[in-house]
Amino acid sequence: MSTGTRKIHIRIAIGGAILMVPLLLWTCAMSSAAAPPAVRRAASAAMPVRYAEGTVHGFLELRTAAGAFLAHGDLLQLVKEDGIESRMVFHFANSVFEETVTFTQRDVFTLQAYHLVQSGPAFPADLEVTMARSGAYVVRTRSHDEGEETTYAGTLELPPDVYNGMVVTIAKNLAANTPETVHIVAFTPKPRIIRLELAPAGTGHVLLGTHEEAALHIVLKPRLGALLRFFATIARRAPPNSDVWIVTDQVPAFVRFQGPMYSGPVWRIDLASPNWPQ
């Protein structure tokens, strides 16, 4: 491979690494279980369950960082025999984003299956990702510009704390506002396992009518290896941090996410309420 070809490949991979910061994905369900005593987590060990997840239907909306409306969304979470299935979907005018994760919560959170679909002009390319607990994955991508389709398949050795689609669930289970580092798989579109630090960054407040609730601000920081960080810096495509806010009064609950969703600009996810027709 020529030097020029190698540089192009590295820039594409770094650009794609931006995509996996949220992960959203994630589960923004309310929790009702009592919190067991804090457990000190070893590096790369699965996150202990402090607040168990249950059945939820949440209403979401997606906006730009400046507040312009993009899409309505739903969070659909079901309790099944083989674990919790959580699906988040946003319907744009002519695009769709859908992320589904199945996980177990027997003492610790463990990802079992992950599926992502993004399609339409709201995204740089159509993408479909399937990944199992075994590490087996299939990635299909289609360029909007050239219409070229590419498929990648293989098997990764996944750490126990891989949490694609579960970042907010993990954020709700941080022990005493202690920073934690977990792993996610960045599909660039080829998969790459990277570390993600969840770092509490202070407490603000949100209003429910006139009632004030404390909201913990957690910064999601992708941690690249030295080589990737070097090329990301010189290419000016380093993955940005993302932000999550969790209401922490007795039962933790998601209230906002802001960051890139697998590609493109920074977007914001907020809770929404249904409107009655006139």
PDB file of C-alpha atoms in Angstrom:
ATOM      1  CA  MET A   1       0.000   0.000   0.000  1.00  0.00           C
ATOM      2  CA  SER A   2       1.412   3.429  -0.895  1.00  0.00           C
ATOM      3  CA  THR A   3       1.974   6.159   1.690  1.00  0.00           C
ATOM      4  CA  GLY A   4      -0.769   8.300   0.169  1.00  0.00           C
ATOM      5  CA  THR A   5      -3.273   5.449   0.338  1.00  0.00           C
ATOM      6  CA  ARG A   6      -2.385   4.748   3.956  1.00  0.00           C
ATOM      7  CA  LYS A   7      -3.019   8.369   4.969  1.00  0.00           C
ATOM      8  CA  ILE A   8      -6.425   8.391   3.323  1.00  0.00           C
ATOM      9  CA  HIS A   9      -7.428   5.202   5.125  1.00  0.00           C
ATOM     10  CA  ILE A  10      -6.382   6.587   8.517  1.00  0.00           C
ATOM     11  CA  ARG A  11      -8.333   9.818   8.026  1.00  0.00           C
ATOM     12  CA  ILE A  12     -11.481   7.919   7.138  1.00  0.00           C
ATOM     13  CA  ALA A  13     -11.143   5.706  10.229  1.00  0.00           C
ATOM     14  CA  ILE A  14     -10.655   8.675  12.540  1.00  0.00           C
ATOM     15  CA  GLY A  15     -13.625  10.481  11.048  1.00  0.00           C
ATOM     16  CA  GLY A  16     -15.751   7.417  11.605  1.00  0.00           C
ATOM     17  CA  ALA A  17     -14.526   7.066  15.186  1.00  0.00           C
ATOM     18  CA  ILE A  18     -16.519  10.218  15.985  1.00  0.00           C
ATOM     19  CA  LEU A  19     -19.659   8.230  15.385  1.00  0.00           C
ATOM     20  CA  MET A  20     -19.536   5.974  18.396  1.00  0.00           C
ATOM     21  CA  VAL A  21     -19.300   8.522  21.208  1.00  0.00           C
ATOM     22  CA  PRO A  22     -22.982   8.433  22.076  1.00  0.00           C
ATOM     23  CA  LEU A  23     -24.265   5.261  21.658  1.00  0.00           C
ATOM     24  CA  LEU A  24     -26.226   6.054  22.274  1.00  0.00           C
ATOM     25  CA  LEU A  25     -26.384   4.505  22.496  1.00  0.00           C
ATOM     26  CA  TRP A  26     -28.188   4.172  25.128  1.00  0.00           C
ATOM     27  CA  THR A  27     -31.255   3.610  27.240  1.00  0.00           C
ATOM     28  CA  CYS A  28     -33.029   6.551  28.868  1.00  0.00           C
ATOM     29  CA  ALA A  29     -35.493   4.480  30.867  1.00  0.00           C
ATOM     30  CA  MET A  30     -36.631   5.319  34.381  1.00  0.00           C
ATOM     31  CA  SER A  31     -35.453   2.941  37.108  1.00  0.00           C
ATOM     32  CA  SER A  32     -37.349   1.657  40.130  1.00  0.00           C
ATOM     33  CA  ALA A  33     -34.976  -0.749  41.893  1.00  0.00           C
ATOM     34  CA  ALA A  34     -33.263   0.079  45.158  1.00  0.00           C
ATOM     35  CA  ALA A  35     -29.535   0.691  44.853  1.00  0.00           C
ATOM     36  CA  PRO A  36     -27.314  -2.000  46.370  1.00  0.00           C
ATOM     37  CA  PRO A  37     -24.062  -1.025  48.083  1.00  0.00           C
ATOM     38  CA  ALA A  38     -21.375   0.467  45.854  1.00  0.00           C
ATOM     39  CA  VAL A  39     -18.961  -2.031  44.334  1.00  0.00           C
ATOM     40  CA  ARG A  40     -15.480  -1.067  43.223  1.00  0.00           C
ATOM     41  CA  ARG A  41     -15.140  -2.058  39.572  1.00  0.00           C
ATOM     42  CA  ALA A  42     -11.933  -3.495  38.177  1.00  0.00           C
ATOM     43  CA  ALA A  43     -10.702  -2.258  34.794  1.00  0.00           C
ATOM     44  CA  SER A  44     -12.604  -3.884  31.898  1.00  0.00           C
ATOM     45  CA  ALA A  45     -15.022  -5.555  34.318  1.00  0.00           C
ATOM     46  CA  ALA A  46     -18.743  -5.306  33.640  1.00  0.00           C
ATOM     47  CA  MET A  47     -20.673  -2.492  35.349  1.00  0.00           C
ATOM     48  CA  PRO A  48     -22.589  -3.550  38.499  1.00  0.00           C
ATOM     49  CA  VAL A  49     -26.379  -3.109  38.408  1.00  0.00           C
ATOM     50  CA  ARG A  50     -27.386  -0.428  40.889  1.00  0.00           C
ATOM     51  CA  TYR A  51     -30.688   0.542  39.236  1.00  0.00           C
ATOM     52  CA  ALA A  52     -32.383  -2.230  37.248  1.00  0.00           C
ATOM     53  CA  GLU A  53     -34.159  -1.394  33.980  1.00  0.00           C
ATOM     54  CA  GLY A  54     -37.790  -2.267  33.195  1.00  0.00           C
ATOM     55  CA  THR A  55     -40.571  -1.753  30.643  1.00  0.00           C
ATOM     56  CA  VAL A  56     -40.687   1.793  29.279  1.00  0.00           C
ATOM     57  CA  HIS A  57     -42.217   3.783  26.437  1.00  0.00           C
ATOM     58  CA  GLY A  58     -40.489   7.164  26.342  1.00  0.00           C
ATOM     59  CA  PHE A  59     -41.061  10.074  23.958  1.00  0.00           C
ATOM     60  CA  LEU A  60     -38.036  11.903  22.560  1.00  0.00           C
ATOM     61  CA  GLU A  61     -37.209  14.728  20.198  1.00  0.00           C
ATOM     62  CA  LEU A  62     -34.038  15.403  18.251  1.00  0.00           C
ATOM     63  CA  ARG A  63     -32.756  18.934  17.638  1.00  0.00           C
ATOM     64  CA  THR A  64     -29.629  20.657  16.407  1.00  0.00           C
ATOM     65  CA  ALA A  65     -27.263  22.108  18.997  1.00  0.00           C
ATOM     66  CA  ALA A  66     -28.879  25.502  18.266  1.00  0.00           C
ATOM     67  CA  GLY A  67     -32.364  24.087  18.985  1.00  0.00           C
ATOM     68  CA  ALA A  68     -33.803  23.613  15.480  1.00  0.00           C
ATOM     69  CA  PHE A  69     -36.200  20.636  15.344  1.00  0.00           C
ATOM     70  CA  LEU A  70     -35.072  17.547  13.395  1.00  0.00           C
ATOM     71  CA  ALA A  71     -37.188  14.511  14.347  1.00  0.00           C
ATOM     72  CA  HIS A  72     -39.596  12.962  16.818  1.00  0.00           C
ATOM     73  CA  GLY A  73     -38.540   9.709  18.454  1.00  0.00           C
ATOM     74  CA  ASP A  74     -39.536   6.848  20.723  1.00  0.00           C
ATOM     75  CA  LEU A  75     -37.742   4.715  23.260  1.00  0.00           C
ATOM     76  CA  LEU A  76     -39.364   1.274  23.501  1.00  0.00           C
ATOM     77  CA  GLN A  77     -37.976  -0.984  26.199  1.00  0.00           C
ATOM     78  CA  LEU A  78     -39.319  -4.470  26.944  1.00  0.00           C
ATOM     79  CA  VAL A  79     -38.466  -7.098  29.537  1.00  0.00           C
ATOM     80  CA  LYS A  80     -38.007 -10.482  27.837  1.00  0.00           C
ATOM     81  CA  GLU A  81     -36.882 -13.935  28.955  1.00  0.00           C
ATOM     82  CA  ASP A  82     -33.424 -13.413  27.455  1.00  0.00           C
ATOM     83  CA  GLY A  83     -32.959  -9.896  28.859  1.00  0.00           C
ATOM     84  CA  ILE A  84     -33.992  -6.295  28.241  1.00  0.00           C
ATOM     85  CA  GLU A  85     -34.610  -5.186  24.657  1.00  0.00           C
ATOM     86  CA  SER A  86     -34.280  -1.419  24.191  1.00  0.00           C
ATOM     87  CA  ARG A  87     -35.054   0.250  20.843  1.00  0.00           C
ATOM     88  CA  MET A  88     -34.629   3.933  20.072  1.00  0.00           C
ATOM     89  CA  VAL A  89     -35.954   5.249  16.760  1.00  0.00           C
ATOM     90  CA  PHE A  90     -36.100   8.699  15.179  1.00  0.00           C
ATOM     91  CA  HIS A  91     -38.237   9.407  12.104  1.00  0.00           C
ATOM     92  CA  PHE A  92     -37.000  12.337  10.037  1.00  0.00           C
ATOM     93  CA  ALA A  93     -38.917  13.731   7.065  1.00  0.00           C
ATOM     94  CA  ASN A  94     -36.975  11.401   4.748  1.00  0.00           C
ATOM     95  CA  SER A  95     -34.489   9.538   6.963  1.00  0.00           C
ATOM     96  CA  VAL A  96     -34.547   6.970   9.782  1.00  0.00           C
ATOM     97  CA  PHE A  97     -32.279   6.277  12.738  1.00  0.00           C
ATOM     98  CA  GLU A  98     -32.967   3.085  14.696  1.00  0.00           C
ATOM     99  CA  GLU A  99     -30.788   1.507  17.358  1.00  0.00           C
ATOM    100  CA  THR A 100     -31.658  -1.705  19.227  1.00  0.00           C
ATOM    101  CA  VAL A 101     -29.695  -3.289  22.052  1.00  0.00           C
ATOM    102  CA  THR A 102     -30.462  -6.416  24.074  1.00  0.00           C
ATOM    103  CA  PHE A 103     -28.723  -6.792  27.423  1.00  0.00           C
ATOM    104  CA  THR A 104     -28.908  -8.761  30.659  1.00  0.00           C
ATOM    105  CA  GLN A 105     -28.732  -7.295  34.174  1.00  0.00           C
ATOM    106  CA  ARG A 106     -27.895 -10.221  36.424  1.00  0.00           C
ATOM    107  CA  ASP A 107     -25.664  -8.468  38.998  1.00  0.00           C
ATOM    108  CA  VAL A 108     -23.839  -6.731  36.119  1.00  0.00           C
ATOM    109  CA  PHE A 109     -24.904  -5.237  32.786  1.00  0.00           C
ATOM    110  CA  THR A 110     -23.898  -7.400  29.816  1.00  0.00           C
ATOM    111  CA  LEU A 111     -24.579  -6.566  26.184  1.00  0.00           C
ATOM    112  CA  GLN A 112     -26.002  -9.547  24.279  1.00  0.00           C
ATOM    113  CA  ALA A 113     -26.893  -8.147  20.835  1.00  0.00           C
ATOM    114  CA  TYR A 114     -26.699  -4.826  19.018  1.00  0.00           C
ATOM    115  CA  HIS A 115     -28.329  -3.587  15.815  1.00  0.00           C
ATOM    116  CA  LEU A 116     -28.069  -0.142  14.201  1.00  0.00           C
ATOM    117  CA  VAL A 117     -29.776   1.195  11.074  1.00  0.00           C
ATOM    118  CA  GLN A 118     -29.336   4.706   9.742  1.00  0.00           C
ATOM    119  CA  SER A 119     -30.580   5.626   6.275  1.00  0.00           C
ATOM    120  CA  GLY A 120     -31.492   8.680   4.255  1.00  0.00           C
ATOM    121  CA  PRO A 121     -29.962  12.052   3.397  1.00  0.00           C
ATOM    122  CA  ALA A 122     -29.752  13.150   7.047  1.00  0.00           C
ATOM    123  CA  PHE A 123     -26.634  10.937   7.228  1.00  0.00           C
ATOM    124  CA  PRO A 124     -23.460  10.885   5.065  1.00  0.00           C
ATOM    125  CA  ALA A 125     -24.058   7.219   4.201  1.00  0.00           C
ATOM    126  CA  ASP A 126     -26.565   4.444   4.831  1.00  0.00           C
ATOM    127  CA  LEU A 127     -25.313   2.058   7.497  1.00  0.00           C
ATOM    128  CA  GLU A 128     -26.502  -1.206   9.051  1.00  0.00           C
ATOM    129  CA  VAL A 129     -24.581  -2.869  11.873  1.00  0.00           C
ATOM    130  CA  THR A 130     -25.250  -6.191  13.602  1.00  0.00           C
ATOM    131  CA  MET A 131     -23.088  -7.386  16.509  1.00  0.00           C
ATOM    132  CA  ALA A 132     -23.475 -10.319  18.926  1.00  0.00           C
ATOM    133  CA  ARG A 133     -22.041 -10.988  22.404  1.00  0.00           C
ATOM    134  CA  SER A 134     -19.712 -13.513  20.756  1.00  0.00           C
ATOM    135  CA  GLY A 135     -18.085 -10.616  18.904  1.00  0.00           C
ATOM    136  CA  ALA A 136     -19.434 -11.677  15.518  1.00  0.00           C
ATOM    137  CA  TYR A 137     -20.354  -8.615  13.445  1.00  0.00           C
ATOM    138  CA  VAL A 138     -21.633  -7.628  10.022  1.00  0.00           C
ATOM    139  CA  VAL A 139     -21.432  -4.059   8.721  1.00  0.00           C
ATOM    140  CA  ARG A 140     -23.127  -2.939   5.510  1.00  0.00           C
ATOM    141  CA  THR A 141     -22.647   0.591   4.208  1.00  0.00           C
ATOM    142  CA  ARG A 142     -23.731   2.427   1.063  1.00  0.00           C
ATOM    143  CA  SER A 143     -22.329   5.737  -0.097  1.00  0.00           C
ATOM    144  CA  HIS A 144     -24.911   8.382  -1.024  1.00  0.00           C
ATOM    145  CA  ASP A 145     -22.512  10.035  -3.468  1.00  0.00           C
ATOM    146  CA  GLU A 146     -21.382   6.998  -5.456  1.00  0.00           C
ATOM    147  CA  GLY A 147     -23.964   4.391  -4.493  1.00  0.00           C
ATOM    148  CA  GLU A 148     -21.147   1.944  -3.700  1.00  0.00           C
ATOM    149  CA  GLU A 149     -22.063  -0.809  -1.221  1.00  0.00           C
ATOM    150  CA  THR A 150     -19.475  -2.416   1.058  1.00  0.00           C
ATOM    151  CA  THR A 151     -19.806  -5.287   3.552  1.00  0.00           C
ATOM    152  CA  TYR A 152     -17.471  -6.116   6.428  1.00  0.00           C
ATOM    153  CA  ALA A 153     -17.811  -9.261   8.538  1.00  0.00           C
ATOM    154  CA  GLY A 154     -15.723 -10.926  11.206  1.00  0.00           C
ATOM    155  CA  THR A 155     -15.356 -11.537  14.939  1.00  0.00           C
ATOM    156  CA  LEU A 156     -13.968  -9.279  17.667  1.00  0.00           C
ATOM    157  CA  GLU A 157     -12.753 -10.233  21.140  1.00  0.00           C
ATOM    158  CA  LEU A 158     -15.149  -8.113  23.199  1.00  0.00           C
ATOM    159  CA  PRO A 159     -14.325  -6.974  26.749  1.00  0.00           C
ATOM    160  CA  PRO A 160     -17.075  -7.612  29.327  1.00  0.00           C
ATOM    161  CA  ASP A 161     -17.806  -3.866  29.499  1.00  0.00           C
ATOM    162  CA  VAL A 162     -18.657  -3.209  25.842  1.00  0.00           C
ATOM    163  CA  TYR A 163     -21.774  -1.020  26.014  1.00  0.00           C
ATOM    164  CA  ASN A 164     -22.903   0.071  22.560  1.00  0.00           C
ATOM    165  CA  GLY A 165     -26.396   1.514  22.890  1.00  0.00           C
ATOM    166  CA  MET A 166     -26.177   1.507  26.708  1.00  0.00           C
ATOM    167  CA  VAL A 167     -24.148   4.573  27.607  1.00  0.00           C
ATOM    168  CA  VAL A 168     -26.966   6.390  29.409  1.00  0.00           C
ATOM    169  CA  THR A 169     -27.924   3.214  31.299  1.00  0.00           C
ATOM    170  CA  ILE A 170     -24.323   2.980  32.492  1.00  0.00           C
ATOM    171  CA  ALA A 171     -24.279   6.703  33.337  1.00  0.00           C
ATOM    172  CA  LYS A 172     -27.301   6.215  35.618  1.00  0.00           C
ATOM    173  CA  ASN A 173     -25.385   3.496  37.472  1.00  0.00           C
ATOM    174  CA  LEU A 174     -22.179   5.389  38.265  1.00  0.00           C
ATOM    175  CA  ALA A 175     -21.172   4.901  41.889  1.00  0.00           C
ATOM    176  CA  ALA A 176     -21.145   8.107  43.961  1.00  0.00           C
ATOM    177  CA  ASN A 177     -20.365  10.293  40.933  1.00  0.00           C
ATOM    178  CA  THR A 178     -17.157   8.334  40.346  1.00  0.00           C
ATOM    179  CA  PRO A 179     -15.619   8.439  36.839  1.00  0.00           C
ATOM    180  CA  GLU A 180     -15.742   5.130  34.972  1.00  0.00           C
ATOM    181  CA  THR A 181     -14.146   3.888  31.765  1.00  0.00           C
ATOM    182  CA  VAL A 182     -15.963   1.359  29.604  1.00  0.00           C
ATOM    183  CA  HIS A 183     -15.588   0.206  25.985  1.00  0.00           C
ATOM    184  CA  ILE A 184     -17.601   0.688  22.806  1.00  0.00           C
ATOM    185  CA  VAL A 185     -17.100  -0.614  19.290  1.00  0.00           C
ATOM    186  CA  ALA A 186     -16.639   2.168  16.745  1.00  0.00           C
ATOM    187  CA  PHE A 187     -17.706   1.135  13.247  1.00  0.00           C
ATOM    188  CA  THR A 188     -15.543   3.264  10.959  1.00  0.00           C
ATOM    189  CA  PRO A 189     -17.072   1.396   9.081  1.00  0.00           C
ATOM    190  CA  LYS A 190     -14.614  -1.355  10.026  1.00  0.00           C
ATOM    191  CA  PRO A 191     -14.985  -2.072  13.767  1.00  0.00           C
ATOM    192  CA  ARG A 192     -12.515  -0.762  16.314  1.00  0.00           C
ATOM    193  CA  ILE A 193     -12.793  -1.182  20.102  1.00  0.00           C
ATOM    194  CA  ILE A 194     -12.157   2.092  21.921  1.00  0.00           C
ATOM    195  CA  ARG A 195     -12.346   3.225  25.545  1.00  0.00           C
ATOM    196  CA  LEU A 196     -14.979   5.710  26.672  1.00  0.00           C
ATOM    197  CA  GLU A 197     -14.627   7.626  29.928  1.00  0.00           C
ATOM    198  CA  LEU A 198     -17.770   8.777  31.745  1.00  0.00           C
ATOM    199  CA  ALA A 199     -16.666  11.740  33.850  1.00  0.00           C
ATOM    200  CA  PRO A 200     -19.053  13.589  36.215  1.00  0.00           C
ATOM    201  CA  ALA A 201     -18.650  17.341  35.610  1.00  0.00           C
ATOM    202  CA  GLY A 202     -20.772  19.004  38.255  1.00  0.00           C
ATOM    203  CA  THR A 203     -24.447  19.406  39.036  1.00  0.00           C
ATOM    204  CA  GLY A 204     -26.923  21.829  37.490  1.00  0.00           C
ATOM    205  CA  HIS A 205     -30.680  22.171  37.820  1.00  0.00           C
ATOM    206  CA  VAL A 206     -33.738  21.603  35.634  1.00  0.00           C
ATOM    207  CA  LEU A 207     -37.280  22.860  36.236  1.00  0.00           C
ATOM    208  CA  LEU A 208     -40.470  20.811  36.294  1.00  0.00           C
ATOM    209  CA  GLY A 209     -42.965  23.655  36.415  1.00  0.00           C
ATOM    210  CA  THR A 210     -41.685  25.569  39.416  1.00  0.00           C
ATOM    211  CA  HIS A 211     -40.104  22.508  41.029  1.00  0.00           C
ATOM    212  CA  GLU A 212     -36.320  22.337  40.740  1.00  0.00           C
ATOM    213  CA  GLU A 213     -34.445  19.048  40.277  1.00  0.00           C
ATOM    214  CA  ALA A 214     -30.680  18.478  40.478  1.00  0.00           C
ATOM    215  CA  ALA A 215     -29.163  17.170  37.224  1.00  0.00           C
ATOM    216  CA  LEU A 216     -25.732  15.548  37.140  1.00  0.00           C
ATOM    217  CA  HIS A 217     -23.688  16.531  34.065  1.00  0.00           C
ATOM    218  CA  ILE A 218     -21.568  13.635  32.742  1.00  0.00           C
ATOM    219  CA  VAL A 219     -19.005  14.176  29.990  1.00  0.00           C
ATOM    220  CA  LEU A 220     -18.401  11.249  27.611  1.00  0.00           C
ATOM    221  CA  LYS A 221     -14.741  11.268  26.564  1.00  0.00           C
ATOM    222  CA  PRO A 222     -13.484   8.874  23.853  1.00  0.00           C
ATOM    223  CA  ARG A 223      -9.987   7.684  24.698  1.00  0.00           C
ATOM    224  CA  LEU A 224      -7.933   6.807  21.619  1.00  0.00           C
ATOM    225  CA  GLY A 225      -4.600   5.054  21.587  1.00  0.00           C
ATOM    226  CA  ALA A 226      -1.485   7.150  21.017  1.00  0.00           C
ATOM    227  CA  LEU A 227      -1.268   6.429  17.264  1.00  0.00           C
ATOM    228  CA  LEU A 228      -4.923   7.165  16.560  1.00  0.00           C
ATOM    229  CA  ARG A 229      -4.814  10.288  18.729  1.00  0.00           C
ATOM    230  CA  PHE A 230      -1.783  11.554  16.780  1.00  0.00           C
ATOM    231  CA  PHE A 231      -3.432  11.158  13.388  1.00  0.00           C
ATOM    232  CA  ALA A 232      -6.726  12.534  14.669  1.00  0.00           C
ATOM    233  CA  THR A 233      -4.918  15.659  15.849  1.00  0.00           C
ATOM    234  CA  ILE A 234      -3.065  16.336  12.613  1.00  0.00           C
ATOM    235  CA  ALA A 235      -6.197  15.590  10.563  1.00  0.00           C
ATOM    236  CA  ARG A 236      -8.283  17.844  12.852  1.00  0.00           C
ATOM    237  CA  ARG A 237     -10.879  15.097  13.131  1.00  0.00           C
ATOM    238  CA  ALA A 238     -10.451  14.090  16.753  1.00  0.00           C
ATOM    239  CA  PRO A 239     -13.665  12.626  18.229  1.00  0.00           C
ATOM    240  CA  PRO A 240     -15.414  15.326  20.283  1.00  0.00           C
ATOM    241  CA  ASN A 241     -16.723  14.838  23.779  1.00  0.00           C
ATOM    242  CA  SER A 242     -20.455  14.338  24.285  1.00  0.00           C
ATOM    243  CA  ASP A 243     -22.636  15.266  27.258  1.00  0.00           C
ATOM    244  CA  VAL A 244     -25.385  13.524  29.229  1.00  0.00           C
ATOM    245  CA  TRP A 245     -27.545  14.989  32.010  1.00  0.00           C
ATOM    246  CA  ILE A 246     -29.103  12.694  34.628  1.00  0.00           C
ATOM    247  CA  VAL A 247     -31.616  13.759  37.279  1.00  0.00           C
ATOM    248  CA  THR A 248     -30.317  12.186  40.474  1.00  0.00           C
ATOM    249  CA  ASP A 249     -33.081  12.691  43.074  1.00  0.00           C
ATOM    250  CA  GLN A 250     -33.700   9.195  44.558  1.00  0.00           C
ATOM    251  CA  VAL A 251     -34.265   7.472  41.190  1.00  0.00           C
ATOM    252  CA  PRO A 252     -31.866   8.510  38.374  1.00  0.00           C
ATOM    253  CA  ALA A 253     -33.482   9.539  35.078  1.00  0.00           C
ATOM    254  CA  PHE A 254     -32.177  10.752  31.721  1.00  0.00           C
ATOM    255  CA  VAL A 255     -33.053  14.328  30.740  1.00  0.00           C
ATOM    256  CA  ARG A 256     -30.700  15.317  27.887  1.00  0.00           C
ATOM    257  CA  PHE A 257     -27.928  14.105  25.571  1.00  0.00           C
ATOM    258  CA  GLN A 258     -25.816  16.283  23.282  1.00  0.00           C
ATOM    259  CA  GLY A 259     -23.214  15.011  20.830  1.00  0.00           C
ATOM    260  CA  PRO A 260     -22.782  13.532  17.341  1.00  0.00           C
ATOM    261  CA  MET A 261     -24.956  10.522  16.491  1.00  0.00           C
ATOM    262  CA  TYR A 262     -22.589   8.289  14.537  1.00  0.00           C
ATOM    263  CA  SER A 263     -21.795  10.971  11.958  1.00  0.00           C
ATOM    264  CA  GLY A 264     -22.264  14.596  11.155  1.00  0.00           C
ATOM    265  CA  PRO A 265     -22.843  17.541  13.474  1.00  0.00           C
ATOM    266  CA  VAL A 266     -23.639  17.727  17.172  1.00  0.00           C
ATOM    267  CA  TRP A 267     -27.320  17.013  17.835  1.00  0.00           C
ATOM    268  CA  ARG A 268     -29.401  17.108  21.007  1.00  0.00           C
ATOM    269  CA  ILE A 269     -31.864  14.560  22.409  1.00  0.00           C
ATOM    270  CA  ASP A 270     -34.489  15.782  24.894  1.00  0.00           C
ATOM    271  CA  LEU A 271     -37.556  14.258  26.495  1.00  0.00           C
ATOM    272  CA  ALA A 272     -40.851  15.189  24.800  1.00  0.00           C
ATOM    273  CA  SER A 273     -44.556  15.201  25.676  1.00  0.00           C
ATOM    274  CA  PRO A 274     -47.340  14.208  23.259  1.00  0.00           C
ATOM    275  CA  ASN A 275     -49.512  17.050  21.910  1.00  0.00           C
ATOM    276  CA  TRP A 276     -53.296  16.768  21.716  1.00  0.00           C
ATOM    277  CA  PRO A 277     -54.841  17.484  18.280  1.00  0.00           C
ATOM    278  CA  GLN A 278     -56.900  20.679  17.999  1.00  0.00           C
TER     279      GLN A 278
END
